[in-house]
Coordinates of C-alpha atoms in Angstrom, one line a residue:
X185 CA 3.1 34.2 126.7
X186 CA 1.3 31.7 124.6
X187 CA 1.0 33.5 121.3
X188 CA -0.3 32.0 117.9
X189 CA 0.4 33.9 114.8
X190 CA -2.2 33.3 111.9
X191 CA -1.8 34.7 108.2
X192 CA -1.7 33.9 104.6
X193 CA 1.5 32.4 103.1
X194 CA 4.0 35.4 102.7
X195 CA 2.5 37.5 105.6
X196 CA 5.6 37.4 107.6
X197 CA 4.7 34.9 110.3
X198 CA 8.3 33.5 110.6
X199 CA 9.9 36.8 110.8
X200 CA 7.6 38.1 113.4
X201 CA 7.6 34.9 115.3
X202 CA 11.2 34.8 115.7
X203 CA 11.3 38.4 116.9
X204 CA 8.5 37.9 119.3
X205 CA 9.8 34.8 120.8
X206 CA 13.1 36.6 121.5
X207 CA 11.1 39.5 122.9
X208 CA 9.1 37.4 125.3
X209 CA 12.0 34.8 126.0
X210 CA 9.9 31.9 124.9
X211 CA 10.5 29.2 122.1
X212 CA 9.5 29.8 118.6
X213 CA 7.6 26.8 117.2
X214 CA 6.9 26.7 113.5
X215 CA 4.8 24.0 112.1
X216 CA 6.1 24.6 108.7
X217 CA 9.7 24.4 109.9
X218 CA 9.0 21.2 111.7
X219 CA 7.3 19.6 108.7
X220 CA 10.1 20.8 106.3
X221 CA 12.5 19.3 108.6
X222 CA 11.0 16.0 108.2
X223 CA 10.8 16.4 104.3
X224 CA 14.7 17.4 104.4
X225 CA 15.4 14.4 106.5
X226 CA 13.7 12.2 104.2
X227 CA 11.6 10.6 107.0
X228 CA 8.5 8.6 106.1
X229 CA 6.5 11.4 107.6
X230 CA 8.4 13.9 105.3
X231 CA 7.8 11.8 102.2
X232 CA 3.9 12.0 103.1
X233 CA 4.2 15.7 103.7
X234 CA 6.3 16.4 100.4
X235 CA 3.5 14.9 98.4
X236 CA 0.9 17.2 99.8
X237 CA 3.1 20.4 99.6
X238 CA 4.0 19.4 95.9
X239 CA 0.2 19.6 95.1
X240 CA -0.2 22.9 97.0
X241 CA -2.1 21.1 99.7
X242 CA -1.7 21.5 103.5
X243 CA -0.3 18.6 105.4
X244 CA -3.1 16.6 107.0
X245 CA -4.5 17.7 110.2
X246 CA -3.5 14.6 112.3
X247 CA 0.1 14.8 111.0
X248 CA 0.5 18.4 111.8
X249 CA -1.1 18.2 115.1
X250 CA 1.1 15.4 116.1
X251 CA 4.3 17.1 115.2
X252 CA 3.2 20.4 116.9
X253 CA 2.2 18.3 120.1
X254 CA 5.6 16.7 120.1
X255 CA 7.3 20.1 119.7
X256 CA 5.3 21.8 122.5
X257 CA 6.0 18.8 124.8
X258 CA 9.6 18.8 124.1
X259 CA 10.1 22.7 124.6
X260 CA 9.3 22.1 128.2
X261 CA 8.4 26.0 128.4
X262 CA 5.6 27.8 129.9
X263 CA 5.1 29.7 126.8
X264 CA 5.7 29.9 123.2
X265 CA 5.2 31.8 119.9
X266 CA 3.4 29.3 117.6
X267 CA 3.6 30.0 113.9
X268 CA 1.6 28.1 111.3
X269 CA -0.7 26.2 113.6
X270 CA -3.6 25.8 113.8
X271 CA -4.5 26.2 110.1
X272 CA -8.0 24.6 110.4
X273 CA -10.8 24.6 112.9
X274 CA -10.2 21.1 113.5
X275 CA -6.7 21.8 114.5
X276 CA -7.8 24.6 116.9
X277 CA -10.3 22.4 118.5
X278 CA -7.8 19.7 118.9
X279 CA -5.2 22.0 120.4
X280 CA -7.7 23.5 122.9
X281 CA -8.9 20.1 123.9
X282 CA -5.2 19.1 124.5
X283 CA -4.5 22.2 126.6
X284 CA -7.5 22.9 129.0
X285 CA -6.2 26.5 129.4
X286 CA -6.4 26.9 125.7
X287 CA -3.7 26.9 123.2
X288 CA -3.2 30.7 123.2
X289 CA -3.5 33.7 125.4
X290 CA -3.4 35.7 122.3
X291 CA -3.9 35.2 118.6
X292 CA -2.6 37.7 116.1
X293 CA -3.7 37.6 112.5
X294 CA -1.3 39.1 110.1
X295 CA -3.5 40.6 107.4
X296 CA -1.9 40.7 103.8
X297 CA -3.7 41.4 100.5
X298 CA -3.4 38.4 98.1
X299 CA -1.6 40.3 95.5
X300 CA 1.2 41.3 98.1
X301 CA 1.3 37.6 99.3
X302 CA 1.9 36.4 95.7
X303 CA 4.8 39.0 95.3
X304 CA 6.4 38.0 98.6
X305 CA 6.1 34.3 97.8
X306 CA 7.8 35.0 94.5
X307 CA 10.5 36.6 96.1
X308 CA 10.8 33.8 98.6
X309 CA 11.0 31.3 95.6
X310 CA 14.2 32.9 94.4
X311 CA 15.7 32.1 98.0
X312 CA 15.1 28.3 97.4
X313 CA 11.7 27.6 99.2
X314 CA 10.6 24.8 97.1
X315 CA 7.0 25.1 98.0
X316 CA 7.1 28.6 96.7
X317 CA 8.3 28.1 93.2
X318 CA 5.3 27.3 91.2
X319 CA 2.6 30.1 90.6
X320 CA -0.3 27.4 90.6
X321 CA 0.9 26.1 93.9
X322 CA 1.1 29.5 95.4
X323 CA -2.5 30.2 94.2
X324 CA -3.6 27.0 95.6
X325 CA -2.0 27.8 99.0
X326 CA -3.7 31.1 99.0
X327 CA -7.1 29.5 98.1
X328 CA -6.7 26.9 100.9
X329 CA -5.8 29.7 103.4
X330 CA -9.1 31.6 102.6
X331 CA -11.2 28.3 102.8
X332 CA -9.6 26.5 105.6
X333 CA -7.7 29.1 107.8
X334 CA -10.0 32.0 107.7
X335 CA -12.7 30.2 109.7
X336 CA -10.0 29.8 112.5
X337 CA -9.8 33.6 112.7
X338 CA -13.6 33.5 113.5
X339 CA -13.0 30.6 116.0
X340 CA -10.4 32.7 117.9
X341 CA -12.4 36.0 117.5
X342 CA -15.3 34.3 119.2
X343 CA -13.2 33.5 122.1
X344 CA -12.0 37.1 122.5
X345 CA -8.2 36.4 122.0
X346 CA -7.8 37.7 118.2
X347 CA -6.3 40.9 117.1
X348 CA -5.5 41.7 113.6
X349 CA -2.4 43.6 112.3
X350 CA -1.7 45.1 108.9
X351 CA 1.2 43.0 107.6
X352 CA 1.9 45.0 104.5
X353 CA 4.0 47.4 106.5
X354 CA 7.8 47.0 107.0
X355 CA 8.7 44.2 109.5
X356 CA 9.7 46.5 112.4
X357 CA 6.4 48.4 112.1
X358 CA 4.4 45.0 112.0
X359 CA 6.2 44.0 115.2
X360 CA 5.6 47.2 117.0
X361 CA 1.9 47.1 116.0
X362 CA 1.7 43.5 117.3
X363 CA 3.3 44.6 120.7
X364 CA 0.9 47.6 120.8
X365 CA -2.1 45.3 120.2
X366 CA -0.9 42.8 122.7
X367 CA -0.6 45.5 125.4
X368 CA -4.1 46.7 124.7
X369 CA -5.8 43.3 124.5
X370 CA -7.4 42.1 127.8
X371 CA -7.3 38.5 126.9
X372 CA -10.0 35.8 126.9
X373 CA -13.3 36.8 128.3

């Protein structure tokens, strides 16, 4: 299973990706975790990423694509649950060019209203996520999701691999909805 999870910040991508990776027996690859790992380690790449995150920006496409490509190559697995990538159409096109069979067999959009996303991000801030502390940064992350990532939804919808799930439900209900949707989705046309 090559599964990509898309959704606004706070939609539960990490929670669902971890559970689905366990369900399918494939690695969970999180672009956010990979980038935060570089930030925490103080690498040169991490310092570049931190500067973008502090302004509420996404990391540049080339940096994210490189980090994800390395993780996919290092995993050595036939499948994965990929979370947080691609976030732009440029990243999606790059990924599809890299993998002739396509990045994903299925793409799940975790739909979440902005008000609920703000609420969840505020709760996450209390848990110490530095990129979720400032309300202005949260608002910028949501704005960028709508501007840059929503077109990725259309990109995958046009390829016949996208399904949407209501992410405002409890996590177990979201996971059940994803598994049901995947069972009913015929895959790429």
